[in-house]
PDB file of C-alpha atoms in Angstrom:
ATOM      1  CA  MET S 747      47.485  54.782  -6.034  1.00  0.00           C
ATOM      2  CA  SER S 748      46.080  57.995  -4.933  1.00  0.00           C
ATOM      3  CA  GLY S 749      43.623  60.166  -6.520  1.00  0.00           C
ATOM      4  CA  PHE S 750      41.350  57.753  -7.983  1.00  0.00           C
ATOM      5  CA  ARG S 751      37.543  58.159  -8.288  1.00  0.00           C
ATOM      6  CA  VAL S 752      34.437  56.122  -9.004  1.00  0.00           C
ATOM      7  CA  ASN S 753      31.312  57.473  -9.548  1.00  0.00           C
ATOM      8  CA  VAL S 754      28.584  55.026  -8.934  1.00  0.00           C
ATOM      9  CA  VAL S 755      24.568  54.979  -9.960  1.00  0.00           C
ATOM     10  CA  SER S 756      21.758  52.982  -9.095  1.00  0.00           C
ATOM     11  CA  ASP S 757      18.005  52.495 -10.206  1.00  0.00           C
ATOM     12  CA  VAL S 758      18.608  54.503 -13.150  1.00  0.00           C
ATOM     13  CA  HIS S 759      15.208  53.185 -14.386  1.00  0.00           C
ATOM     14  CA  GLY S 760      15.054  55.396 -17.924  1.00  0.00           C
ATOM     15  CA  ASN S 761      16.934  58.063 -16.897  1.00  0.00           C
ATOM     16  CA  THR S 762      19.485  58.281 -19.983  1.00  0.00           C
ATOM     17  CA  LYS S 763      19.889  62.115 -20.142  1.00  0.00           C
ATOM     18  CA  ASP S 764      21.758  61.631 -17.235  1.00  0.00           C
ATOM     19  CA  LEU S 765      23.729  58.856 -17.442  1.00  0.00           C
ATOM     20  CA  ALA S 766      25.323  59.985 -19.974  1.00  0.00           C
ATOM     21  CA  ARG S 767      26.740  62.740 -17.736  1.00  0.00           C
ATOM     22  CA  ALA S 768      27.260  60.406 -15.068  1.00  0.00           C
ATOM     23  CA  GLY S 769      30.933  59.511 -15.557  1.00  0.00           C
ATOM     24  CA  GLU S 770      32.298  62.973 -15.547  1.00  0.00           C
ATOM     25  CA  GLY S 771      34.969  63.841 -13.346  1.00  0.00           C
ATOM     26  CA  ALA S 772      35.428  59.833 -12.645  1.00  0.00           C
ATOM     27  CA  ASP S 773      38.310  57.492 -13.966  1.00  0.00           C
ATOM     28  CA  ALA S 774      35.306  54.487 -14.057  1.00  0.00           C
ATOM     29  CA  LEU S 775      31.369  54.350 -13.679  1.00  0.00           C
ATOM     30  CA  VAL S 776      29.886  51.694 -11.328  1.00  0.00           C
ATOM     31  CA  CYS S 777      25.922  51.107 -12.338  1.00  0.00           C
ATOM     32  CA  LEU S 778      24.045  48.808  -9.907  1.00  0.00           C
ATOM     33  CA  GLY S 779      21.263  48.101 -11.868  1.00  0.00           C
ATOM     34  CA  ASP S 780      17.793  48.982 -12.317  1.00  0.00           C
ATOM     35  CA  LEU S 781      18.036  50.250 -16.239  1.00  0.00           C
ATOM     36  CA  VAL S 782      14.581  49.518 -17.030  1.00  0.00           C
ATOM     37  CA  LEU S 783      11.600  51.739 -16.559  1.00  0.00           C
ATOM     38  CA  PHE S 784       8.029  49.769 -16.274  1.00  0.00           C
ATOM     39  CA  LEU S 785       6.651  52.478 -14.352  1.00  0.00           C
ATOM     40  CA  ASP S 786       7.367  55.613 -12.860  1.00  0.00           C
ATOM     41  CA  TYR S 787       5.750  56.226  -9.418  1.00  0.00           C
ATOM     42  CA  ALA S 788       6.255  59.800  -9.555  1.00  0.00           C
ATOM     43  CA  ASP S 789       5.121  60.490 -13.220  1.00  0.00           C
ATOM     44  CA  HIS S 790       2.621  57.780 -13.955  1.00  0.00           C
ATOM     45  CA  SER S 791       2.850  58.910 -17.850  1.00  0.00           C
ATOM     46  CA  ARG S 792       6.335  57.118 -18.321  1.00  0.00           C
ATOM     47  CA  GLY S 793       7.297  53.942 -18.672  1.00  0.00           C
ATOM     48  CA  ILE S 794       6.361  50.348 -20.416  1.00  0.00           C
ATOM     49  CA  PHE S 795       3.282  50.197 -18.797  1.00  0.00           C
ATOM     50  CA  PRO S 796       1.672  53.400 -19.515  1.00  0.00           C
ATOM     51  CA  ASP S 797       3.194  53.334 -23.026  1.00  0.00           C
ATOM     52  CA  LEU S 798       1.098  50.096 -23.250  1.00  0.00           C
ATOM     53  CA  PHE S 799      -2.076  50.819 -21.115  1.00  0.00           C
ATOM     54  CA  GLY S 800      -2.300  54.717 -20.659  1.00  0.00           C
ATOM     55  CA  LYS S 801      -1.829  56.556 -17.729  1.00  0.00           C
ATOM     56  CA  GLU S 802      -5.247  56.325 -16.212  1.00  0.00           C
ATOM     57  CA  ASN S 803      -4.378  52.312 -15.541  1.00  0.00           C
ATOM     58  CA  ALA S 804      -1.133  53.084 -14.404  1.00  0.00           C
ATOM     59  CA  ASP S 805      -2.977  55.339 -11.766  1.00  0.00           C
ATOM     60  CA  ARG S 806      -5.179  52.391 -10.691  1.00  0.00           C
ATOM     61  CA  LEU S 807      -1.974  49.691 -10.670  1.00  0.00           C
ATOM     62  CA  VAL S 808       0.043  52.523  -8.568  1.00  0.00           C
ATOM     63  CA  GLU S 809      -3.020  52.531  -6.075  1.00  0.00           C
ATOM     64  CA  LEU S 810      -3.329  49.241  -5.513  1.00  0.00           C
ATOM     65  CA  ARG S 811       0.302  48.221  -5.223  1.00  0.00           C
ATOM     66  CA  THR S 812       0.761  51.163  -2.802  1.00  0.00           C
ATOM     67  CA  ALA S 813      -2.185  49.944  -0.755  1.00  0.00           C
ATOM     68  CA  ARG S 814      -0.527  46.264  -0.752  1.00  0.00           C
ATOM     69  CA  ARG S 815      -3.177  44.790  -2.510  1.00  0.00           C
ATOM     70  CA  PHE S 816      -0.766  42.949  -4.480  1.00  0.00           C
ATOM     71  CA  ASP S 817      -3.155  40.226  -5.459  1.00  0.00           C
ATOM     72  CA  GLU S 818      -5.742  42.714  -6.854  1.00  0.00           C
ATOM     73  CA  ALA S 819      -3.104  44.662  -8.933  1.00  0.00           C
ATOM     74  CA  ARG S 820      -1.670  40.993 -10.089  1.00  0.00           C
ATOM     75  CA  ASP S 821      -5.665  40.560 -11.164  1.00  0.00           C
ATOM     76  CA  PHE S 822      -6.201  44.162 -12.757  1.00  0.00           C
ATOM     77  CA  GLY S 823      -2.842  44.052 -14.824  1.00  0.00           C
ATOM     78  CA  ALA S 824      -3.850  40.217 -15.951  1.00  0.00           C
ATOM     79  CA  GLY S 825      -7.048  41.442 -17.275  1.00  0.00           C
ATOM     80  CA  LEU S 826      -5.333  44.312 -19.512  1.00  0.00           C
ATOM     81  CA  TRP S 827      -2.747  41.863 -20.591  1.00  0.00           C
ATOM     82  CA  ALA S 828      -5.477  39.384 -21.886  1.00  0.00           C
ATOM     83  CA  GLY S 829      -5.459  39.345 -25.716  1.00  0.00           C
ATOM     84  CA  ILE S 830      -1.817  40.312 -26.103  1.00  0.00           C
ATOM     85  CA  ASP S 831       1.507  38.280 -26.037  1.00  0.00           C
ATOM     86  CA  ARG S 832       2.956  39.552 -23.027  1.00  0.00           C
ATOM     87  CA  LYS S 833       6.701  38.218 -23.055  1.00  0.00           C
ATOM     88  CA  PRO S 834       7.542  39.642 -26.753  1.00  0.00           C
ATOM     89  CA  ALA S 835       5.743  42.929 -25.883  1.00  0.00           C
ATOM     90  CA  ILE S 836       7.854  43.874 -23.018  1.00  0.00           C
ATOM     91  CA  GLU S 837      10.924  42.647 -24.313  1.00  0.00           C
ATOM     92  CA  ARG S 838      10.550  44.923 -27.356  1.00  0.00           C
ATOM     93  CA  ALA S 839      10.070  47.683 -24.754  1.00  0.00           C
ATOM     94  CA  VAL S 840      12.845  46.974 -23.059  1.00  0.00           C
ATOM     95  CA  ARG S 841      15.133  46.441 -25.784  1.00  0.00           C
ATOM     96  CA  LYS S 842      14.089  50.000 -26.930  1.00  0.00           C
ATOM     97  CA  GLN S 843      15.403  51.159 -23.524  1.00  0.00           C
ATOM     98  CA  TYR S 844      18.493  49.234 -23.323  1.00  0.00           C
ATOM     99  CA  ALA S 845      20.000  50.243 -26.857  1.00  0.00           C
ATOM    100  CA  GLU S 846      19.864  54.066 -25.431  1.00  0.00           C
ATOM    101  CA  LEU S 847      20.686  53.180 -21.724  1.00  0.00           C
ATOM    102  CA  PHE S 848      24.051  51.011 -22.806  1.00  0.00           C
ATOM    103  CA  ALA S 849      24.952  53.465 -25.417  1.00  0.00           C
ATOM    104  CA  ALA S 850      24.870  56.276 -22.940  1.00  0.00           C
ATOM    105  CA  PHE S 851      27.472  54.604 -20.714  1.00  0.00           C
ATOM    106  CA  PRO S 852      30.880  55.946 -20.478  1.00  0.00           C
ATOM    107  CA  THR S 853      34.226  53.518 -20.686  1.00  0.00           C
ATOM    108  CA  PRO S 854      35.086  51.966 -18.569  1.00  0.00           C
ATOM    109  CA  THR S 855      31.931  51.049 -16.797  1.00  0.00           C
ATOM    110  CA  TYR S 856      31.511  47.746 -14.023  1.00  0.00           C
ATOM    111  CA  ALA S 857      27.494  47.058 -14.027  1.00  0.00           C
ATOM    112  CA  THR S 858      25.484  44.216 -12.685  1.00  0.00           C
ATOM    113  CA  TYR S 859      21.653  43.672 -12.616  1.00  0.00           C
ATOM    114  CA  GLY S 860      18.630  45.072 -10.572  1.00  0.00           C
ATOM    115  CA  ASN S 861      16.038  43.099  -9.932  1.00  0.00           C
ATOM    116  CA  VAL S 862      13.768  44.836 -12.777  1.00  0.00           C
ATOM    117  CA  ASP S 863      16.377  44.067 -15.650  1.00  0.00           C
ATOM    118  CA  MET S 864      16.428  40.909 -18.129  1.00  0.00           C
ATOM    119  CA  PRO S 865      20.256  39.857 -17.921  1.00  0.00           C
ATOM    120  CA  THR S 866      19.663  37.559 -20.582  1.00  0.00           C
ATOM    121  CA  LEU S 867      19.536  40.589 -23.218  1.00  0.00           C
ATOM    122  CA  TRP S 868      22.800  42.575 -21.571  1.00  0.00           C
ATOM    123  CA  PRO S 869      24.818  40.605 -23.537  1.00  0.00           C
ATOM    124  CA  GLU S 870      23.441  42.071 -26.878  1.00  0.00           C
ATOM    125  CA  TYR S 871      24.191  45.896 -25.392  1.00  0.00           C
ATOM    126  CA  ALA S 872      26.778  45.660 -23.542  1.00  0.00           C
ATOM    127  CA  GLY S 873      29.675  47.652 -25.220  1.00  0.00           C
ATOM    128  CA  PRO S 874      33.657  46.728 -24.947  1.00  0.00           C
ATOM    129  CA  GLY S 875      33.741  49.299 -22.275  1.00  0.00           C
ATOM    130  CA  THR S 876      31.216  48.231 -20.142  1.00  0.00           C
ATOM    131  CA  THR S 877      31.893  44.748 -17.612  1.00  0.00           C
ATOM    132  CA  VAL S 878      28.975  42.964 -16.671  1.00  0.00           C
ATOM    133  CA  LEU S 879      29.306  41.019 -13.130  1.00  0.00           C
ATOM    134  CA  ASP S 880      27.146  39.340 -11.277  1.00  0.00           C
ATOM    135  CA  GLY S 881      29.273  37.105  -8.587  1.00  0.00           C
ATOM    136  CA  GLY S 882      32.299  38.553  -9.858  1.00  0.00           C
ATOM    137  CA  ARG S 883      35.218  40.580  -8.785  1.00  0.00           C
ATOM    138  CA  ALA S 884      37.126  43.396 -10.802  1.00  0.00           C
ATOM    139  CA  GLU S 885      40.059  45.480  -9.764  1.00  0.00           C
ATOM    140  CA  ILE S 886      39.225  49.112 -10.242  1.00  0.00           C
ATOM    141  CA  GLY S 887      41.981  51.415  -9.774  1.00  0.00           C
ATOM    142  CA  GLY S 888      43.819  49.139  -7.229  1.00  0.00           C
ATOM    143  CA  ARG S 889      40.910  48.042  -5.033  1.00  0.00           C
ATOM    144  CA  VAL S 890      38.783  45.017  -5.258  1.00  0.00           C
ATOM    145  CA  PHE S 891      35.177  45.532  -6.048  1.00  0.00           C
ATOM    146  CA  GLY S 892      32.352  42.597  -5.835  1.00  0.00           C
ATOM    147  CA  PHE S 893      29.133  42.765  -8.016  1.00  0.00           C
ATOM    148  CA  VAL S 894      26.089  40.679  -7.022  1.00  0.00           C
ATOM    149  CA  GLY S 895      23.150  41.322  -8.999  1.00  0.00           C
ATOM    150  CA  GLY S 896      19.124  41.002  -8.607  1.00  0.00           C
ATOM    151  CA  GLY S 897      16.912  40.860  -5.781  1.00  0.00           C
ATOM    152  CA  LEU S 898      14.886  38.435  -3.498  1.00  0.00           C
ATOM    153  CA  ARG S 899      11.493  36.981  -4.039  1.00  0.00           C
ATOM    154  CA  THR S 900       8.553  39.277  -3.722  1.00  0.00           C
ATOM    155  CA  PRO S 901       5.003  39.451  -4.285  1.00  0.00           C
ATOM    156  CA  MET S 902       5.772  41.950  -6.776  1.00  0.00           C
ATOM    157  CA  ARG S 903       7.329  39.178  -9.106  1.00  0.00           C
ATOM    158  CA  THR S 904      10.150  41.469 -10.729  1.00  0.00           C
ATOM    159  CA  PRO S 905      12.310  39.492 -14.079  1.00  0.00           C
ATOM    160  CA  TYR S 906      15.064  39.011 -11.894  1.00  0.00           C
ATOM    161  CA  GLU S 907      14.133  37.815  -8.422  1.00  0.00           C
ATOM    162  CA  ILE S 908      15.785  34.725  -7.001  1.00  0.00           C
ATOM    163  CA  SER S 909      16.471  32.575  -4.218  1.00  0.00           C
ATOM    164  CA  ASP S 910      18.030  33.450  -0.990  1.00  0.00           C
ATOM    165  CA  GLU S 911      20.118  30.476  -1.716  1.00  0.00           C
ATOM    166  CA  GLU S 912      21.409  31.174  -4.835  1.00  0.00           C
ATOM    167  CA  TYR S 913      21.474  35.028  -3.869  1.00  0.00           C
ATOM    168  CA  ALA S 914      24.087  33.453  -0.713  1.00  0.00           C
ATOM    169  CA  ALA S 915      26.015  31.333  -3.144  1.00  0.00           C
ATOM    170  CA  LYS S 916      27.050  34.730  -5.194  1.00  0.00           C
ATOM    171  CA  ILE S 917      28.132  36.536  -2.207  1.00  0.00           C
ATOM    172  CA  GLU S 918      29.677  33.714  -1.094  1.00  0.00           C
ATOM    173  CA  ALA S 919      31.677  33.496  -4.659  1.00  0.00           C
ATOM    174  CA  VAL S 920      32.708  36.981  -4.417  1.00  0.00           C
ATOM    175  CA  GLY S 921      34.395  36.480  -0.857  1.00  0.00           C
ATOM    176  CA  GLU S 922      36.524  39.312   0.693  1.00  0.00           C
ATOM    177  CA  VAL S 923      36.417  42.581  -1.345  1.00  0.00           C
ATOM    178  CA  ASP S 924      37.442  46.234  -0.577  1.00  0.00           C
ATOM    179  CA  VAL S 925      34.272  47.399  -1.700  1.00  0.00           C
ATOM    180  CA  LEU S 926      30.921  44.729  -2.065  1.00  0.00           C
ATOM    181  CA  CYS S 927      28.392  46.342  -4.774  1.00  0.00           C
ATOM    182  CA  THR S 928      24.884  44.998  -5.135  1.00  0.00           C
ATOM    183  CA  HIS S 929      21.885  46.091  -5.988  1.00  0.00           C
ATOM    184  CA  ILE S 930      19.773  45.101  -2.903  1.00  0.00           C
ATOM    185  CA  PRO S 931      20.579  46.630   0.436  1.00  0.00           C
ATOM    186  CA  PRO S 932      21.929  44.341   3.911  1.00  0.00           C
ATOM    187  CA  ASP S 933      18.746  43.059   5.555  1.00  0.00           C
ATOM    188  CA  VAL S 934      18.915  46.122   8.275  1.00  0.00           C
ATOM    189  CA  PRO S 935      15.242  47.537   8.978  1.00  0.00           C
ATOM    190  CA  GLU S 936      16.779  51.197   8.480  1.00  0.00           C
ATOM    191  CA  LEU S 937      18.335  50.380   5.172  1.00  0.00           C
ATOM    192  CA  VAL S 938      15.385  48.610   3.493  1.00  0.00           C
ATOM    193  CA  TYR S 939      12.208  50.417   4.719  1.00  0.00           C
ATOM    194  CA  ASP S 940      11.073  53.157   2.450  1.00  0.00           C
ATOM    195  CA  THR S 941       9.497  55.655   3.410  1.00  0.00           C
ATOM    196  CA  VAL S 942       7.452  57.129   0.280  1.00  0.00           C
ATOM    197  CA  ALA S 943       6.063  53.383  -0.296  1.00  0.00           C
ATOM    198  CA  ARG S 944       5.714  52.760   3.659  1.00  0.00           C
ATOM    199  CA  ARG S 945       6.818  49.304   3.101  1.00  0.00           C
ATOM    200  CA  PHE S 946       9.907  47.194   4.020  1.00  0.00           C
ATOM    201  CA  GLU S 947      11.641  46.179   0.745  1.00  0.00           C
ATOM    202  CA  ARG S 948      13.551  42.759   0.754  1.00  0.00           C
ATOM    203  CA  GLY S 949      17.279  43.354   1.805  1.00  0.00           C
ATOM    204  CA  SER S 950      19.895  39.976   2.142  1.00  0.00           C
ATOM    205  CA  ARG S 951      20.899  38.223   5.359  1.00  0.00           C
ATOM    206  CA  ALA S 952      23.677  36.533   3.473  1.00  0.00           C
ATOM    207  CA  LEU S 953      24.837  39.863   2.409  1.00  0.00           C
ATOM    208  CA  LEU S 954      24.325  41.326   6.181  1.00  0.00           C
ATOM    209  CA  ALA S 955      26.697  38.414   7.344  1.00  0.00           C
ATOM    210  CA  ALA S 956      28.943  38.449   4.919  1.00  0.00           C
ATOM    211  CA  ILE S 957      29.904  42.659   5.642  1.00  0.00           C
ATOM    212  CA  HIS S 958      30.249  41.349   9.459  1.00  0.00           C
ATOM    213  CA  LYS S 959      32.598  38.285   8.382  1.00  0.00           C
ATOM    214  CA  THR S 960      34.572  39.975   5.333  1.00  0.00           C
ATOM    215  CA  ARG S 961      34.665  43.387   6.617  1.00  0.00           C
ATOM    216  CA  PRO S 962      34.957  45.642   3.083  1.00  0.00           C
ATOM    217  CA  ARG S 963      35.470  49.300   3.005  1.00  0.00           C
ATOM    218  CA  TYR S 964      32.241  49.448   1.526  1.00  0.00           C
ATOM    219  CA  ALA S 965      29.108  48.247   1.022  1.00  0.00           C
ATOM    220  CA  LEU S 966      27.235  49.881  -1.779  1.00  0.00           C
ATOM    221  CA  PHE S 967      23.725  49.417  -3.086  1.00  0.00           C
ATOM    222  CA  GLY S 968      20.482  50.972  -4.044  1.00  0.00           C
ATOM    223  CA  HIS S 969      16.896  49.475  -4.615  1.00  0.00           C
ATOM    224  CA  VAL S 970      15.469  51.160  -1.735  1.00  0.00           C
ATOM    225  CA  HIS S 971      14.330  54.833  -3.475  1.00  0.00           C
ATOM    226  CA  GLN S 972      13.972  56.819  -0.498  1.00  0.00           C
ATOM    227  CA  PRO S 973      15.616  54.936   2.450  1.00  0.00           C
ATOM    228  CA  LEU S 974      14.822  55.600   6.058  1.00  0.00           C
ATOM    229  CA  THR S 975      18.533  55.862   6.460  1.00  0.00           C
ATOM    230  CA  PRO S 976      20.618  56.437   3.492  1.00  0.00           C
ATOM    231  CA  ARG S 977      23.908  55.472   5.195  1.00  0.00           C
ATOM    232  CA  MET S 978      25.343  53.810   8.497  1.00  0.00           C
ATOM    233  CA  ARG S 979      28.565  51.671   9.678  1.00  0.00           C
ATOM    234  CA  ILE S 980      28.338  48.176  10.184  1.00  0.00           C
ATOM    235  CA  GLY S 981      31.274  47.326  11.947  1.00  0.00           C
ATOM    236  CA  ALA S 982      34.020  48.504  10.207  1.00  0.00           C
ATOM    237  CA  THR S 983      31.971  48.859   6.948  1.00  0.00           C
ATOM    238  CA  GLU S 984      30.630  52.031   5.663  1.00  0.00           C
ATOM    239  CA  CYS S 985      26.906  50.811   3.913  1.00  0.00           C
ATOM    240  CA  VAL S 986      25.883  53.402   1.435  1.00  0.00           C
ATOM    241  CA  ASN S 987      22.877  54.033  -0.627  1.00  0.00           C
ATOM    242  CA  VAL S 988      23.968  55.744  -3.639  1.00  0.00           C
ATOM    243  CA  GLY S 989      20.512  56.866  -4.122  1.00  0.00           C
ATOM    244  CA  HIS S 990      18.077  56.901  -6.497  1.00  0.00           C
ATOM    245  CA  PHE S 991      19.551  58.199  -9.935  1.00  0.00           C
ATOM    246  CA  ALA S 992      15.917  58.206 -12.334  1.00  0.00           C
ATOM    247  CA  SER S 993      14.752  61.188  -9.720  1.00  0.00           C
ATOM    248  CA  SER S 994      18.362  62.542  -8.348  1.00  0.00           C
ATOM    249  CA  GLY S 995      20.386  62.271 -11.621  1.00  0.00           C
ATOM    250  CA  ARG S 996      23.566  62.554  -9.661  1.00  0.00           C
ATOM    251  CA  PRO S 997      25.797  59.681  -9.038  1.00  0.00           C
ATOM    252  CA  TRP S 998      27.537  59.114  -5.651  1.00  0.00           C
ATOM    253  CA  ALA S 999      31.389  59.523  -5.673  1.00  0.00           C
ATOM    254  CA  LEU S1000      33.947  57.182  -4.098  1.00  0.00           C
ATOM    255  CA  GLU S1001      37.713  58.583  -3.865  1.00  0.00           C
ATOM    256  CA  TRP S1002      40.601  57.610  -2.359  1.00  0.00           C
TER     257      TRP S1002
END
């Protein structure tokens, strides 16, 4: 098959306006997760947290997290949440975002979860044109795509962090594919270091091992918003951070 194009986005973080155009010129859209916007580090007035607690408190939370003072950040957040039933408040806000974001997906869309997503809610919002995969495969334009969602455990304790063992099992379940799609990158320093946050995010060793072993043509991912290296070759595999869609508004295109 020739003349096929897939547009790929990741880290949408509430950018509904650009998401509605993300499938233009493509035969399919692939989304690698992080639809929810909890707090915009570039604009502290945007997201669930400032909607609930205001921009000044958001400024303080970002200051603590950027300084890697995670225990203090958690204590600060806990103080703000005192007296508020946290789970339903967050779920209401996430539902509002999901209703808008899933409605913006073109047909067909193939999507997996990011670490800030709430997988249990997705079946309610994913329409018939959206296929949700996590540890599964799909044929798109004659090529086999594998999908593994979520992130690994971190001090940030985002909603969809799982154990290394559970993540590795999903990578194993996907097996050999042409295009391996994940939210987080393989565990390579250049791919996991965020130059603005000035920290190493968590990448997957199991994913890196699978790239060496199964040699997909492409490994596509997001998660690291400002990577030291957005693209590198590992053996036969082109590894690509498809970009921070929340800020760029532009999908990455894969054509064959």
